[in-house]
Amino acid sequence: KWIDEAVRLGLEAIGRGNTYQTFFSHYEHMGTVGTAAGFMGMAKNPQAVLHHYPMGVGQYCLAEDAEGKVTTCYREFSMTVDQIVRQWGRDNVSDKVRTAYDRHEFENMVQIVHAVEPRLLRDATKQDNRSMPFMSVYYEQGCEEDKVLHEGGFETFPVLAPRWGRRVGDVYGYGPGRRAIGAVKQLQQEQFAKAV
């Protein structure tokens, strides 16, 4: 009964969020480039429980441990000045973002980097965010003062990074789309030649 109830609650939590919808982009990326990645976080809506943030190809870098398990992810994404201030507060942002906010330039885009990696130096006896096994840091890219927007942590690695297939020593996977690259390039050249 306990296992059945745990499975039911887990599936219900996943079903209330956007995870099933975002898995389609995972399947697409795995089939073409062989690697997909998505960040699993807590939803702002308490009814949803979990929220899945899929990452596009080229938006992230992965690294793995000695056993071939992905344990590090750096991702880049854009947010507006208004979104940054609402997310982390006016006092926690860089002077550049604060100035833009004060000038009502709310829609200016800013590159944000989110780094998640194993926390090598930590006090395992403490229960705070900065003592968890995985470090999570958000910062503004290219900011002069290296302004950290937020530092926290996770008990478990929060990034889903499935790979279609993987060769020993390669962090990124390979998928069936790689076999089609040659044929696709040839077809593109033929179409280009016809158009000229």
Tab-separated table of C-alpha atoms in Angstrom:
chain	number	residue	atom	x	y	z
A	1	LYS	CA	0.000	0.000	0.000
A	2	TRP	CA	2.797	2.403	0.933
A	3	ILE	CA	4.651	1.910	-2.382
A	4	ASP	CA	1.419	2.305	-4.348
A	5	GLU	CA	0.595	5.537	-2.502
A	6	ALA	CA	4.142	6.903	-2.976
A	7	VAL	CA	3.996	6.180	-6.720
A	8	ARG	CA	0.555	7.774	-6.992
A	9	LEU	CA	1.686	10.941	-5.181
A	10	GLY	CA	4.858	11.159	-7.293
A	11	LEU	CA	2.971	10.817	-10.568
A	12	GLU	CA	0.385	13.327	-9.382
A	13	ALA	CA	3.106	15.860	-8.510
A	14	ILE	CA	4.736	15.423	-11.919
A	15	GLY	CA	1.357	15.620	-13.688
A	16	ARG	CA	0.408	18.916	-12.042
A	17	GLY	CA	3.514	20.672	-13.392
A	18	ASN	CA	4.823	21.065	-16.922
A	19	THR	CA	7.242	18.117	-16.938
A	20	TYR	CA	5.328	15.915	-19.380
A	21	GLN	CA	4.942	18.784	-21.851
A	22	THR	CA	8.642	19.713	-21.722
A	23	PHE	CA	9.812	16.136	-22.203
A	24	PHE	CA	8.883	16.462	-25.887
A	25	SER	CA	11.774	18.901	-26.349
A	26	HIS	CA	14.038	16.368	-24.592
A	27	TYR	CA	13.032	13.671	-27.053
A	28	GLU	CA	13.647	16.022	-29.979
A	29	HIS	CA	17.112	17.027	-28.750
A	30	MET	CA	18.122	13.473	-27.938
A	31	GLY	CA	17.051	12.287	-31.381
A	32	THR	CA	18.942	15.023	-33.206
A	33	VAL	CA	22.041	16.004	-31.219
A	34	GLY	CA	22.018	13.151	-28.713
A	35	THR	CA	21.889	15.200	-25.496
A	36	ALA	CA	19.088	17.015	-23.715
A	37	ALA	CA	19.072	18.990	-20.486
A	38	GLY	CA	16.472	20.474	-18.199
A	39	PHE	CA	16.455	22.023	-14.744
A	40	MET	CA	13.907	20.697	-12.261
A	41	GLY	CA	12.843	23.305	-9.707
A	42	MET	CA	10.053	24.088	-7.341
A	43	ALA	CA	6.985	25.663	-8.925
A	44	LYS	CA	5.819	29.104	-7.834
A	45	ASN	CA	2.279	27.724	-7.985
A	46	PRO	CA	1.863	25.493	-4.886
A	47	GLN	CA	-0.610	23.295	-6.791
A	48	ALA	CA	2.011	22.400	-9.415
A	49	VAL	CA	4.778	21.359	-6.947
A	50	LEU	CA	7.499	20.990	-9.637
A	51	HIS	CA	8.419	23.110	-12.640
A	52	HIS	CA	10.674	21.918	-15.425
A	53	TYR	CA	12.900	24.413	-17.277
A	54	PRO	CA	14.113	22.825	-20.539
A	55	MET	CA	17.403	24.107	-21.927
A	56	GLY	CA	18.032	24.669	-25.607
A	57	VAL	CA	20.999	23.261	-27.476
A	58	GLY	CA	23.957	25.577	-26.941
A	59	GLN	CA	22.571	27.138	-23.742
A	60	TYR	CA	24.360	24.813	-21.349
A	61	CYS	CA	27.622	23.041	-20.558
A	62	LEU	CA	27.779	19.730	-18.729
A	63	ALA	CA	30.486	17.889	-16.827
A	64	GLU	CA	30.446	14.464	-15.234
A	65	ASP	CA	32.127	12.670	-12.367
A	66	ALA	CA	34.531	9.723	-12.573
A	67	GLU	CA	31.603	7.301	-12.942
A	68	GLY	CA	30.199	9.077	-16.017
A	69	LYS	CA	27.272	10.633	-14.136
A	70	VAL	CA	26.456	14.271	-14.973
A	71	THR	CA	27.068	16.326	-11.819
A	72	THR	CA	27.758	19.831	-13.170
A	73	CYS	CA	25.713	22.159	-15.347
A	74	TYR	CA	26.274	25.756	-16.350
A	75	ARG	CA	23.406	27.337	-18.238
A	76	GLU	CA	22.922	30.767	-19.810
A	77	PHE	CA	19.560	32.437	-20.288
A	78	SER	CA	18.137	35.933	-20.667
A	79	MET	CA	15.851	37.799	-18.301
A	80	THR	CA	14.432	41.309	-18.409
A	81	VAL	CA	15.488	43.899	-15.840
A	82	ASP	CA	12.004	43.718	-14.335
A	83	GLN	CA	12.150	39.922	-14.021
A	84	ILE	CA	15.564	40.053	-12.333
A	85	VAL	CA	14.468	42.647	-9.782
A	86	ARG	CA	11.246	40.743	-9.052
A	87	GLN	CA	13.150	37.458	-8.687
A	88	TRP	CA	16.061	38.574	-6.487
A	89	GLY	CA	15.173	42.048	-5.206
A	90	ARG	CA	16.484	45.498	-6.082
A	91	ASP	CA	19.216	45.406	-3.419
A	92	ASN	CA	20.696	42.157	-4.763
A	93	VAL	CA	21.255	43.194	-8.389
A	94	SER	CA	24.196	44.970	-10.004
A	95	ASP	CA	24.423	48.746	-10.321
A	96	LYS	CA	23.773	48.383	-14.065
A	97	VAL	CA	20.458	46.567	-13.536
A	98	ARG	CA	19.448	48.861	-10.661
A	99	THR	CA	20.090	51.935	-12.823
A	100	ALA	CA	18.075	50.455	-15.717
A	101	TYR	CA	15.246	49.643	-13.305
A	102	ASP	CA	15.252	53.183	-11.849
A	103	ARG	CA	15.104	54.577	-15.405
A	104	HIS	CA	12.058	52.374	-16.092
A	105	GLU	CA	13.978	50.377	-18.726
A	106	PHE	CA	12.164	47.261	-17.557
A	107	GLU	CA	12.401	45.327	-20.832
A	108	ASN	CA	16.201	45.527	-21.230
A	109	MET	CA	17.588	42.001	-21.528
A	110	VAL	CA	20.380	40.751	-19.265
A	111	GLN	CA	22.305	37.479	-19.600
A	112	ILE	CA	22.135	35.330	-16.470
A	113	VAL	CA	24.337	32.327	-15.698
A	114	HIS	CA	23.160	29.549	-13.404
A	115	ALA	CA	25.904	27.239	-12.162
A	116	VAL	CA	25.148	23.953	-10.409
A	117	GLU	CA	28.084	21.794	-9.330
A	118	PRO	CA	29.210	19.616	-6.439
A	119	ARG	CA	30.108	21.654	-3.357
A	120	LEU	CA	33.583	20.424	-2.519
A	121	LEU	CA	34.008	22.428	0.695
A	122	ARG	CA	30.992	22.248	2.985
A	123	ASP	CA	29.987	21.617	6.556
A	124	ALA	CA	27.821	18.498	6.361
A	125	THR	CA	26.633	19.027	9.946
A	126	LYS	CA	24.736	22.178	8.952
A	127	GLN	CA	21.312	22.113	7.312
A	128	ASP	CA	21.425	25.444	5.442
A	129	ASN	CA	21.454	25.964	1.654
A	130	ARG	CA	25.179	26.718	1.594
A	131	SER	CA	26.038	23.366	3.156
A	132	MET	CA	24.151	21.127	0.733
A	133	PRO	CA	26.010	18.656	-1.511
A	134	PHE	CA	25.305	20.677	-4.686
A	135	MET	CA	25.990	24.389	-5.003
A	136	SER	CA	23.640	26.633	-6.995
A	137	VAL	CA	24.758	30.140	-7.984
A	138	TYR	CA	22.993	32.710	-10.176
A	139	TYR	CA	25.001	35.674	-11.445
A	140	GLU	CA	24.845	38.366	-14.103
A	141	GLN	CA	27.150	37.573	-16.997
A	142	GLY	CA	29.765	40.230	-17.742
A	143	CYS	CA	28.964	42.189	-14.607
A	144	GLU	CA	32.020	44.174	-13.469
A	145	GLU	CA	31.616	43.403	-9.784
A	146	ASP	CA	30.833	39.695	-10.364
A	147	LYS	CA	27.518	40.242	-8.647
A	148	VAL	CA	26.077	37.031	-7.271
A	149	LEU	CA	22.305	37.247	-7.404
A	150	HIS	CA	21.681	34.155	-5.312
A	151	GLU	CA	23.661	31.317	-3.780
A	152	GLY	CA	21.858	28.233	-2.600
A	153	GLY	CA	22.102	24.512	-2.803
A	154	PHE	CA	20.440	21.181	-3.475
A	155	GLU	CA	20.446	17.812	-1.751
A	156	THR	CA	20.426	16.055	-5.131
A	157	PHE	CA	21.522	17.150	-8.599
A	158	PRO	CA	18.501	19.059	-10.046
A	159	VAL	CA	19.377	18.754	-13.740
A	160	LEU	CA	18.004	16.023	-15.978
A	161	ALA	CA	20.600	15.350	-18.675
A	162	PRO	CA	19.665	12.237	-20.674
A	163	ARG	CA	21.884	11.173	-23.554
A	164	TRP	CA	20.805	8.922	-26.414
A	165	GLY	CA	24.118	7.116	-26.529
A	166	ARG	CA	27.517	7.917	-25.115
A	167	ARG	CA	31.071	6.997	-25.934
A	168	VAL	CA	33.587	6.531	-23.149
A	169	GLY	CA	35.192	9.867	-22.313
A	170	ASP	CA	32.512	11.966	-24.037
A	171	VAL	CA	30.295	14.076	-21.806
A	172	TYR	CA	27.786	14.762	-24.557
A	173	GLY	CA	25.831	12.014	-26.249
A	174	TYR	CA	25.213	11.148	-29.841
A	175	GLY	CA	21.868	10.504	-31.488
A	176	PRO	CA	20.500	9.156	-34.751
A	177	GLY	CA	20.390	12.688	-36.159
A	178	ARG	CA	24.180	12.674	-36.462
A	179	ARG	CA	24.004	9.908	-39.023
A	180	ALA	CA	21.802	12.114	-41.197
A	181	ILE	CA	24.080	15.166	-41.146
A	182	GLY	CA	25.955	14.208	-44.316
A	183	ALA	CA	22.778	13.503	-46.270
A	184	VAL	CA	21.146	16.714	-45.032
A	185	LYS	CA	24.153	18.822	-46.033
A	186	GLN	CA	24.235	17.211	-49.473
A	187	LEU	CA	20.502	17.868	-49.935
A	188	GLN	CA	20.975	21.496	-48.889
A	189	GLN	CA	23.781	21.932	-51.441
A	190	GLU	CA	21.632	20.408	-54.185
A	191	GLN	CA	18.733	22.735	-53.331
A	192	PHE	CA	21.083	25.706	-53.278
A	193	ALA	CA	22.493	24.760	-56.693
A	194	LYS	CA	18.946	24.453	-58.118
A	195	ALA	CA	18.034	27.912	-56.789
A	196	VAL	CA	21.019	29.628	-58.428
